[in-house]
Structures are given as structure tokens and as C-alpha cells.
Tab-separated table of C-alpha atoms and ligand atoms in Angstrom:
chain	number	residue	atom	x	y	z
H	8	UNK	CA	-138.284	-163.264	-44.983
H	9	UNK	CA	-135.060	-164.815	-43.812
H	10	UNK	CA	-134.758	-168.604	-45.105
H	11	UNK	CA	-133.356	-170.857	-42.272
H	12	UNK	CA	-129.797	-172.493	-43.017
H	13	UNK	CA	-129.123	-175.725	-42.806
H	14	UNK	CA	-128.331	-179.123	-44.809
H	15	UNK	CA	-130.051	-178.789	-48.328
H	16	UNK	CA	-131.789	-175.684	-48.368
H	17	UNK	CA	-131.120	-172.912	-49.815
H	18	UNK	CA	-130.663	-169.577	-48.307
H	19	UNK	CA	-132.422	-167.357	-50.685
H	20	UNK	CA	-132.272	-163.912	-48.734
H	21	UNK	CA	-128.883	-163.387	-46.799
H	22	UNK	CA	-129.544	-160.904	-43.827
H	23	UNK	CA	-127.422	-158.798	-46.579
H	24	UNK	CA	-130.294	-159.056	-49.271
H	25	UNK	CA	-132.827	-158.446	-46.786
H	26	UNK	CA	-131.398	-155.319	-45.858
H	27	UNK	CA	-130.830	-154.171	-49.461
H	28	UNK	CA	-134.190	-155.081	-50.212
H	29	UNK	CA	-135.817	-152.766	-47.243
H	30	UNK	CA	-133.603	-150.480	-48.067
H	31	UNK	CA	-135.312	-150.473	-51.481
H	32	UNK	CA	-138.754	-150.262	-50.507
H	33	UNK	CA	-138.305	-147.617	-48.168
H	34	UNK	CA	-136.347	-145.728	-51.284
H	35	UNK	CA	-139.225	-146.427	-53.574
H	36	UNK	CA	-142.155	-144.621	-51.102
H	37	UNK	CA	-140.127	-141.816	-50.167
H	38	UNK	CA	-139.986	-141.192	-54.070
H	39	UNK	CA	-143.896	-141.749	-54.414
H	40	UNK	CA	-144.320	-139.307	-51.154
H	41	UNK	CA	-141.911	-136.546	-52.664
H	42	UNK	CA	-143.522	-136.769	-56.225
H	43	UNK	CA	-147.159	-136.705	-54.522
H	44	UNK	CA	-146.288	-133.626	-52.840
H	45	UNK	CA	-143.829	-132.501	-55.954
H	46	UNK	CA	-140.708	-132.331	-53.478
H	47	UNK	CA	-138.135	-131.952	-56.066
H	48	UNK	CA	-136.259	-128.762	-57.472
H	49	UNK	CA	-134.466	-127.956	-60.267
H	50	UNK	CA	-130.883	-126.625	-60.560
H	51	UNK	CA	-129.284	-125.129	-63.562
H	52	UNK	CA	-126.095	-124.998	-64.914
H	53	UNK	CA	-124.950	-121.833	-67.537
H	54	UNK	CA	-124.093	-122.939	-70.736
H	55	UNK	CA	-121.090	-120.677	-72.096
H	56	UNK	CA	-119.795	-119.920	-75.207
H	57	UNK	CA	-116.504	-120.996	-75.905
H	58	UNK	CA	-114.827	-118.071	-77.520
H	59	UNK	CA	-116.740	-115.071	-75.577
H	60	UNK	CA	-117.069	-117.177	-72.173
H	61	UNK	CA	-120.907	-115.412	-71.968
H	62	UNK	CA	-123.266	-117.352	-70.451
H	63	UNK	CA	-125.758	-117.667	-73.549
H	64	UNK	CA	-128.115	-120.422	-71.240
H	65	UNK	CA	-128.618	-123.270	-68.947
H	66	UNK	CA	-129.978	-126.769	-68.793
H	67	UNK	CA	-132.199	-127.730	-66.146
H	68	UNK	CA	-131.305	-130.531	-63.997
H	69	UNK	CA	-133.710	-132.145	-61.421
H	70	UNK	CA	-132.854	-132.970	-57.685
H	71	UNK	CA	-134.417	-134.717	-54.759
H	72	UNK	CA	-134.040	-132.585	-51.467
H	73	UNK	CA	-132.906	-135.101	-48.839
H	74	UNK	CA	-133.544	-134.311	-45.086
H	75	UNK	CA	-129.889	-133.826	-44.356
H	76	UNK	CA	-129.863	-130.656	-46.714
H	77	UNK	CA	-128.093	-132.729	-49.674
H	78	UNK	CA	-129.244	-134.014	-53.165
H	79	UNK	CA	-130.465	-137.379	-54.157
H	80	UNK	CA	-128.956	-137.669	-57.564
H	81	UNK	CA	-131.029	-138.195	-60.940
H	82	UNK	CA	-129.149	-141.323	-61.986
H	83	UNK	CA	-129.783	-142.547	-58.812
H	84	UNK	CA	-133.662	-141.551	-58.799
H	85	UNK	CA	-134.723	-141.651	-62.149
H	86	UNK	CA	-134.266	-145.342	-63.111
H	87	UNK	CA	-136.487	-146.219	-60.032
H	88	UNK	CA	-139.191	-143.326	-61.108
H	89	UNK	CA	-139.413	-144.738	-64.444
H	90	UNK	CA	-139.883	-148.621	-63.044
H	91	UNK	CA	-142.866	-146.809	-60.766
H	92	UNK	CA	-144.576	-144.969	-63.652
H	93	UNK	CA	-143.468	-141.856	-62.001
H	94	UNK	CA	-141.541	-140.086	-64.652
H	95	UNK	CA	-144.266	-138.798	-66.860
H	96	UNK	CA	-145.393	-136.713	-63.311
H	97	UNK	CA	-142.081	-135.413	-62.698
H	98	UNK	CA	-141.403	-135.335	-66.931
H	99	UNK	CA	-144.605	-132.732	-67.040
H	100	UNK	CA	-143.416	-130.526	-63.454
H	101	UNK	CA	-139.907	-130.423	-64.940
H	102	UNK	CA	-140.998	-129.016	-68.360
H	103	UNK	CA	-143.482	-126.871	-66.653
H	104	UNK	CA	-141.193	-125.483	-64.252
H	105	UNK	CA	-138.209	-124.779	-66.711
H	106	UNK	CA	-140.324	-123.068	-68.708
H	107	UNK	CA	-141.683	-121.079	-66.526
H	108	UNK	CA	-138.319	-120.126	-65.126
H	109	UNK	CA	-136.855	-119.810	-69.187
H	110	UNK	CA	-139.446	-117.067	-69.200
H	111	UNK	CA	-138.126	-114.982	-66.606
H	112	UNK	CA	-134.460	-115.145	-67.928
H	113	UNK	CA	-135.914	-114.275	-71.442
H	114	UNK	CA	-137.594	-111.288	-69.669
H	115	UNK	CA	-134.810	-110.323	-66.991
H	116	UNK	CA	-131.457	-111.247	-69.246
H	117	UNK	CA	-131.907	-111.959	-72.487
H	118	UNK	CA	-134.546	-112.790	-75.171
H	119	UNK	CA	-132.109	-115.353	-76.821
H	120	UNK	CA	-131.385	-117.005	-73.817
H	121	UNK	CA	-131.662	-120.463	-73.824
H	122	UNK	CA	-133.094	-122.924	-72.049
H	123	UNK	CA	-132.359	-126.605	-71.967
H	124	UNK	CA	-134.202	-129.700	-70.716
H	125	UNK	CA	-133.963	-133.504	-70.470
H	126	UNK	CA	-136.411	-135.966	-71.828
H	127	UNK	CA	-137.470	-139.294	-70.839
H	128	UNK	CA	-138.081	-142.272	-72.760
H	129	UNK	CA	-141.577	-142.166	-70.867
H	130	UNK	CA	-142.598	-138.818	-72.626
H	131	UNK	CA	-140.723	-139.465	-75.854
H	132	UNK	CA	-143.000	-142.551	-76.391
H	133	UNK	CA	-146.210	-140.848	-75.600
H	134	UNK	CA	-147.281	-139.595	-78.995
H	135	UNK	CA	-149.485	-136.497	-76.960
H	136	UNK	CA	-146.236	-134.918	-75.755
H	137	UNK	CA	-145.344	-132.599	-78.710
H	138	UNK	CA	-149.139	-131.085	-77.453
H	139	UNK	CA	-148.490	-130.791	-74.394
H	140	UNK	CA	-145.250	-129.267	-75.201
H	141	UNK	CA	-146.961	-126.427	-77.174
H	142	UNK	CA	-149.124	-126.151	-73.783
H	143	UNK	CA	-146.521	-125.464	-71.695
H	144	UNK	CA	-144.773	-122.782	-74.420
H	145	UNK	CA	-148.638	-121.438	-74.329
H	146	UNK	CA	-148.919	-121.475	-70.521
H	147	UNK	CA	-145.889	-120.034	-69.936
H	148	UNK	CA	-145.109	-117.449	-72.419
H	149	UNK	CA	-141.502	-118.762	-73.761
H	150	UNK	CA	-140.773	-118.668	-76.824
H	151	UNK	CA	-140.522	-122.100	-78.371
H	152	UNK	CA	-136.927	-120.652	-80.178
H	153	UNK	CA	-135.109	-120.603	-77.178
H	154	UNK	CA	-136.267	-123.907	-75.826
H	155	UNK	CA	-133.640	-126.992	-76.353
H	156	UNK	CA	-135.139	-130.498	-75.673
H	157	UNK	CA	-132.308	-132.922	-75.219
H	158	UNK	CA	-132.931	-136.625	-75.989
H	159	UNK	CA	-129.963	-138.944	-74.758
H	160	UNK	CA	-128.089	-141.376	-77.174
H	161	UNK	CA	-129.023	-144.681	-75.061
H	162	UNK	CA	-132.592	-143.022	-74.869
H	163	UNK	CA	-132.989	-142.527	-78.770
H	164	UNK	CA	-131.444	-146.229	-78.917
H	165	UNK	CA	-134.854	-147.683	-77.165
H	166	UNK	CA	-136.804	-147.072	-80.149
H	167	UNK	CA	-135.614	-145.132	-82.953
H	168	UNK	CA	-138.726	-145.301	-85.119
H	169	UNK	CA	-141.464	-143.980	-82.441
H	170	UNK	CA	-138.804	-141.612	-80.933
H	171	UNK	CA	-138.607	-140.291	-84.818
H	172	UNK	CA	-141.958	-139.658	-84.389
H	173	UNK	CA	-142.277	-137.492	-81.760
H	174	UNK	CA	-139.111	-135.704	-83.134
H	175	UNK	CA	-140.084	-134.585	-86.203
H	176	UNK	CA	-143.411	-133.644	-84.327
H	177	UNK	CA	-141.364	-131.029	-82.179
H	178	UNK	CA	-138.970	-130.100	-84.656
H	179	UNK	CA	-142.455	-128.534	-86.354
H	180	UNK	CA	-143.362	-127.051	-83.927
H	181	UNK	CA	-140.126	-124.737	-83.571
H	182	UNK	CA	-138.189	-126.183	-80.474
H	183	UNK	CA	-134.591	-127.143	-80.805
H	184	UNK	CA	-133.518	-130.589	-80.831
H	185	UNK	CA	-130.080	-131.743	-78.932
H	186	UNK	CA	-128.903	-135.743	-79.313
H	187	UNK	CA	-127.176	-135.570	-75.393
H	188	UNK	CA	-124.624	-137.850	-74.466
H	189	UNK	CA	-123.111	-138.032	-78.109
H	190	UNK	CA	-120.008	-140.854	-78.041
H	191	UNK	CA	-121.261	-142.833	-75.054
H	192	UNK	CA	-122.126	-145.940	-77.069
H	193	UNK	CA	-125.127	-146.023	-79.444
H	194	UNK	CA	-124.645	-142.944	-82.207
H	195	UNK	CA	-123.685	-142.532	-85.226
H	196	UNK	CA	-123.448	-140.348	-87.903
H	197	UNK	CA	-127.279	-142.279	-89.194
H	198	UNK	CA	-128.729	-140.793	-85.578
H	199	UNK	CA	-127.750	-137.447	-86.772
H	200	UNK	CA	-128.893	-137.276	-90.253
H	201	UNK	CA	-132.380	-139.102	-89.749
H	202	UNK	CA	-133.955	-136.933	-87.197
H	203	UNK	CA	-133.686	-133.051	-86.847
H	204	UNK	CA	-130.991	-132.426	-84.083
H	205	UNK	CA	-129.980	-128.961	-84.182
H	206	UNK	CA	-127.366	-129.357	-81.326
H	207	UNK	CA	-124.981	-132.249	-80.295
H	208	UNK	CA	-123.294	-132.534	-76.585
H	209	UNK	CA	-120.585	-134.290	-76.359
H	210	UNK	CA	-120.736	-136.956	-73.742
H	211	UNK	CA	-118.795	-136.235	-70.646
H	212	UNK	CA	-116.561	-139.370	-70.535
H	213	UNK	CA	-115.311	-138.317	-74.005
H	214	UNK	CA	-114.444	-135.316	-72.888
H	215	UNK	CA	-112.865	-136.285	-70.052
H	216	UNK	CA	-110.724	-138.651	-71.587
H	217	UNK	CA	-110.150	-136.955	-74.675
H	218	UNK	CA	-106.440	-135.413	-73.562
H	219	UNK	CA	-104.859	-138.826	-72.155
H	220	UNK	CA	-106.837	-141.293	-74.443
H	221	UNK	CA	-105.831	-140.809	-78.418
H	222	UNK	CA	-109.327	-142.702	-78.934
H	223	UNK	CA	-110.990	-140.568	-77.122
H	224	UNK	CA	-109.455	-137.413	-78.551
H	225	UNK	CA	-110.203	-138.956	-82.414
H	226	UNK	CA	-113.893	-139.418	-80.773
H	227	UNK	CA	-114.652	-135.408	-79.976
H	228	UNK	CA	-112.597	-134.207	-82.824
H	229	UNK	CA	-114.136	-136.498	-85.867
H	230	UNK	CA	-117.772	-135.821	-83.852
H	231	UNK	CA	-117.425	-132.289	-83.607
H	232	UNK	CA	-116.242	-132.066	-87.299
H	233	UNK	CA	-119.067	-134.484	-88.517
H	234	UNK	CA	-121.739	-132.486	-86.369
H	235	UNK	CA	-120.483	-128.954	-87.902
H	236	UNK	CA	-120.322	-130.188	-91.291
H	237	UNK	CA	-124.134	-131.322	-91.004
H	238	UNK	CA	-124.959	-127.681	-89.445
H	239	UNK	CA	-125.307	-128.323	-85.761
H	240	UNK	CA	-123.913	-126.656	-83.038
H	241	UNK	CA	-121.728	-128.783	-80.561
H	242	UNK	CA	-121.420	-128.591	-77.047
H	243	UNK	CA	-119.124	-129.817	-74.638
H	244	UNK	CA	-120.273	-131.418	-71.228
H	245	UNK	CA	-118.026	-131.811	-68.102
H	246	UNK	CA	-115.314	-129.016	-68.942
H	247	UNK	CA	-113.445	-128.713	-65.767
H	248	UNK	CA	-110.212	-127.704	-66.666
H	249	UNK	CA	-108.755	-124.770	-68.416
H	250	UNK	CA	-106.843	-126.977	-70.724
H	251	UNK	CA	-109.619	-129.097	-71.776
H	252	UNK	CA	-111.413	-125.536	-72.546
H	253	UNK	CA	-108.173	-124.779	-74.958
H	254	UNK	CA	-108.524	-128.135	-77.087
H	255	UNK	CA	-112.312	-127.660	-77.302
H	256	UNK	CA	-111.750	-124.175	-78.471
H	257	UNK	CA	-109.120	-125.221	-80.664
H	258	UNK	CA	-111.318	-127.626	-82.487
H	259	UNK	CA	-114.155	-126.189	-83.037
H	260	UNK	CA	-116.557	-126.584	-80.268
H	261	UNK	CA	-118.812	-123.689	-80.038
H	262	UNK	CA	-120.240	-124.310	-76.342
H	263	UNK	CA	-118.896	-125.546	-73.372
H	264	UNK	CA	-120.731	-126.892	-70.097
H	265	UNK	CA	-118.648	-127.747	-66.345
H	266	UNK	CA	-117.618	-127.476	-63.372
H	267	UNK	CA	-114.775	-125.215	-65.033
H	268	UNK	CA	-117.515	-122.657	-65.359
H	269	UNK	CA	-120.324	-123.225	-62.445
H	270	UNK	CA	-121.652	-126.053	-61.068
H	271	UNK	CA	-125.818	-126.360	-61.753
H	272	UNK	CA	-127.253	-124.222	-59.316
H	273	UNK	CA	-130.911	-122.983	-57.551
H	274	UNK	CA	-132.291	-120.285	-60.412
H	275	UNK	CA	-131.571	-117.170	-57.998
H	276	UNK	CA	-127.931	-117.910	-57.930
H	277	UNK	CA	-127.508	-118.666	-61.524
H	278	UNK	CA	-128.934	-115.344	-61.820
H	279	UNK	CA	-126.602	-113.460	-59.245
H	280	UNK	CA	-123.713	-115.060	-61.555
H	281	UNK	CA	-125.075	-113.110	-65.180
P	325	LIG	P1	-127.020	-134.992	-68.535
P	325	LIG	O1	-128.254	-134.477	-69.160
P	325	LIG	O2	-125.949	-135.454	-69.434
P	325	LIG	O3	-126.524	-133.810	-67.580
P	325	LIG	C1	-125.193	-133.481	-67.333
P	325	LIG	C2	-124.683	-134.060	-66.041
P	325	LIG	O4	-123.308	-133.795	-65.932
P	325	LIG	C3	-125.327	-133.446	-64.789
P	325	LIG	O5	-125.425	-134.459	-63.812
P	325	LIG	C4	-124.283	-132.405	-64.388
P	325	LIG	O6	-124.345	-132.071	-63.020
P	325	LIG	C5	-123.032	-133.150	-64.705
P	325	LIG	N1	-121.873	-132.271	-64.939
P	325	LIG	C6	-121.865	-131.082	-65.561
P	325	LIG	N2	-120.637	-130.572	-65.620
P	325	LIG	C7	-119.817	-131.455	-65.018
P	325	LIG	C8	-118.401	-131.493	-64.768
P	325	LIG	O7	-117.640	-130.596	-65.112
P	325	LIG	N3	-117.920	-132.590	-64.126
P	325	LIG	C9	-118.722	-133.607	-63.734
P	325	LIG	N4	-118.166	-134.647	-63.111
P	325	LIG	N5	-120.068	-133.602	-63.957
P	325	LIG	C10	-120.604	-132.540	-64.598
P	325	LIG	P2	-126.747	-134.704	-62.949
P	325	LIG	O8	-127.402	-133.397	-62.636
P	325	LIG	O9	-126.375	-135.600	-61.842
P	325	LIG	O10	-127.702	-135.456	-63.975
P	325	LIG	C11	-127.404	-136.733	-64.448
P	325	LIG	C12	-128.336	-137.138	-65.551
P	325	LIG	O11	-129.674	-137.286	-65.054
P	325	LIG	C13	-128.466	-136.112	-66.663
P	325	LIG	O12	-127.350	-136.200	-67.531
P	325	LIG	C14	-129.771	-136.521	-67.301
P	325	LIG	O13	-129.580	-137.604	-68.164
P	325	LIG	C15	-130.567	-136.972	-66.095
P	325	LIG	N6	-131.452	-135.861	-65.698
P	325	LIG	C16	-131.204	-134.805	-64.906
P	325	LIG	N7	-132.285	-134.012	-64.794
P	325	LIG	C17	-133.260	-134.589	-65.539
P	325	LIG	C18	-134.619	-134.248	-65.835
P	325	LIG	O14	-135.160	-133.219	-65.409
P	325	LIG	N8	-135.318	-135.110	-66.640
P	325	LIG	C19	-134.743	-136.240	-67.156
P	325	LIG	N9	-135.488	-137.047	-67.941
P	325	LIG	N10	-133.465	-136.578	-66.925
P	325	LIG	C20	-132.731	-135.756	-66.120
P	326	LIG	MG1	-128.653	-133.220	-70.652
P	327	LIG	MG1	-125.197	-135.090	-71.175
């Protein structure tokens, strides 16, 4: 509650804070409510091949209807689900749902087509998840081959050594690796050879930056170079112009991802775009 001001005390919560901290709280049970009643959706955005421009697959990105008809974001609503213990919940429905979804592009597009989806540090940890990974590939007929599980740089960062773990566990069981977010901060060319990434994405800022800042532009060239010469496939995340899609072409980069191409989008209208 609001502290009374006056000589020698302390005003502890400003009107301010108390407002921020409501704010908060009412935040944190409309998450609970929409996870108890799974109010969330996912939207995907096509993955493209650089040289062809074919859409060759998506990645699945999670969003919070709001009552006004907008989106909360995930940075916004993830940190807060993992503080609640609520990510494992929406970690399962997101891999469930994907999957399911994977299966009907396999069936209605393409066999090859690929799916990708995020991971959080809540169902890296859990040594069970490569199981219940093989579950979901079970439960919903896709073919482990097409599926790409994408662990972020910062995320692999938290704990290297149980991460590895649970890596190498879905590496055997035939699901494509992707280190996300490569050049934000914590990789290096170590994170790539110690734990079977198939697929590097270049981190959006990078490629942002990479035609007006020389560092950044030595970033996604030596990265891409590094990540071809060790076999993986590299893709580049938050293309938006057609001259960032020319340098990325012209070094190298096999798949692109932005706004340049399509935004993510509800399944049915990905699928009016193929
Ligand atoms: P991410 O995995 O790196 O996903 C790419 C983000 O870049 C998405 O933001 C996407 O909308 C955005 N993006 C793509 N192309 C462009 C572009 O051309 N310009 C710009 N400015 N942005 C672009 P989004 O959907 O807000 O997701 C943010 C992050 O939240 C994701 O980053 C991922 O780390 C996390 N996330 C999203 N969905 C899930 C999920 O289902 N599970 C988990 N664990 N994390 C998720
Ligand atoms: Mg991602
Ligand atoms: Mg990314």
C-alpha cells in the first residue's frame, strides 16, 4: 500500500509503483486464465529459399489474443510465463499444435516441408522432453525429418552441459537442430561444434545492421562461412528489404525469413499464400 510522506520516512511505493505493480498482477492472471483455458494461437511465418524464393516452410510463433483484436507479444509474455511455471503448459500446446498443423502441410503441400518451433529453457532442462517429443511425432503423424527445433543462443547459454543433454537426445531421435539467434551475444564457433545443430539463423539485429555497420557485416559473413564450412544450413531472420535479400544471396545464405517475404500469419492464410 501507499507509504505516507513526510520527515524521515521513506516512500517505498510512489502512486507510480503502485500502479505498475497492479498493472502487473492483473497481467500475470489474465496469463494464468488464457493458459487455463489455452487462449493462445499460433502464427507462422514461410521460410523461403534464397535463390528459388519457394516457400520450403515456416516457424511457428505463439500469440496472446487480446480483447481489442490485437496480439500480446511473446517477449512480452513469455518471460512472465516462465517466472509462473507456465511455459512447460504452453511449451507442450505449442509443440502439439505445430505438429499437428506440420502434418497437414506435409499432406496438403509438400512432404519436405518444414516445420519450425521454439524451445524454452523450461523444456530443454526437463530431461523427459526428447519422449515426449517422439509422442507428439507419434500422435500426430509428422515425420520427425521435417521437424526443426530451434534453441536460442542466450537459451543454450543457461546451461550448456544439461542443454547438451537433451540435444544429443533429439538429435537421435531424427529431428533437426537450429542454434536461433546466432550473433546476439553468447555463440561461438565451440556452440556449434559441441552439439548437433543442423541449421543456424542469423540473429535479426545482425542482419539488420549488417549493410551500415562493417562489424556487423564481418558478423553474418564470417558466421555464415563458419556455419557452411561445418555443414549447416544458414538462415537469415528479419529480411525486409530487397537489398538485404541481394547481400544474403550474395554470400551464401541459403534461407531467408521477413517481413520482405510475409509477415507470420494464422495457418489458413499461410496456406492461401503457397
Ligand atoms: P525468434 O524465434 O527469433 O522469432 C523471430 C521473430 O522475429 C518473431 O517475433 C518474428 O515475428 C520476428 N520477425 C520476423 N521477420 C521480421 C522482420 O522482417 N522484421 C522484424 N522487425 N521482425 C521480424 P515474435 O513472433 O514477436 O517472437 C519473438 C520471440 O519470442 C521469438 O524470437 C522466440 O524467441 C519467442 N517465441 C515466439 N514463439 C514462441 C514459442 O512458441 N515458444 C517459445 N519458447 N518461444 C517463442
Ligand atoms: Mg525462432
Ligand atoms: Mg530468431
Amino acid at each position: 500500500g501507499a507509504k505516507k510522506a513526510g520527515r524521515n520516512t521513506y516512500q517505498f511505493h510512489t502512486p507510480d509503483m503502485n500502479r505498475d505493480i497492479e498493472a502487473q498482477i492483473t497481467l500475470e492472471s489474465a496469463l494464468r486464465r488464457a493458459v487455463r483455458h489455452m487462449d493462445l494461437t499460433l502464427h507462422y511465418q514461410p521460410v523461403v529459399d534464397s535463390a528459388t524464393l519457394a516457400v520450403v516452410g515456416t516457424e511457428a510463433l505463439v500469440r496472446w489474443p487480446l480483447a481489442d483484436g490485437g496480439f500480446m507479444p511473446p517477449a512480452r509474455f513469455i518471460p512472465i510465463a516462465e517466472e509462473l511455471g507456465l511455459m512447460e503448459e504452453i511449451g507442450a500446446w505449442v509443440l502439439w499444435s505445430a505438429c499437428t498443423q506440420g502434418r497437414i502441410w506435409q499432406e496438403r503441400v509438400d512432404e519436405g516441408f518444414r516445420l519450425a518451433v521454439n524451445l524454452s529453457w523450461r523444456q530443454l532442462r526437463d530431461p523427459g522432453f526428447p519422449d515426449r517429443v517422439q509422442e507428439v511425432l507419434e500422435g500426430t503423424r509428422l515425420s520427425a525429418s521435417v521437424l526443426e527445433l530451434e534453441v536460442s543462443e542466450a537459451t543454450l547459454a543457461r546451461d550448456p552441459v544439461l542443454i547438451g543433454h537433451t540435444l544429443a537426445a533429439l538429435h537421435e531421435r531424427g529431428v533437426t537442430l537450429t542454434i536461433d539467434n546466432f550473433g546476439s551475444g553468447h555463440g561461438s564457433m565451440k556452440t556449434l561444434r559441441h552439439h548437433p545443430f543442423s541449421v543456424m539463423k542469423l540473429d535479426r539485429q545482425c542482419v539488420a545492421d549488417m549493410l551500415t555497420r562493417h562489424e556487423d557485416a564481418v558478423l553474418v559473413e564470417t558466421a555464415t562461412l563458419m556455419a557452411r564450412r561445418l555443414g549447416l544450413r544458414v538462415v537469415a531472420e528479419g529480411v525486409e528489404t530487397e537489398a538485404q535479400l541481394e547481400h544474403l544471396r550474395n554470400h551464401y545464405c541459403d534461407l531467408i525469413q521477413g517481413f520482405l517475404f510475409g509477415q507470420p500469419l494464422p495457418p489458413d492464410d499461410l496456406m492461401a499464400m503457397l
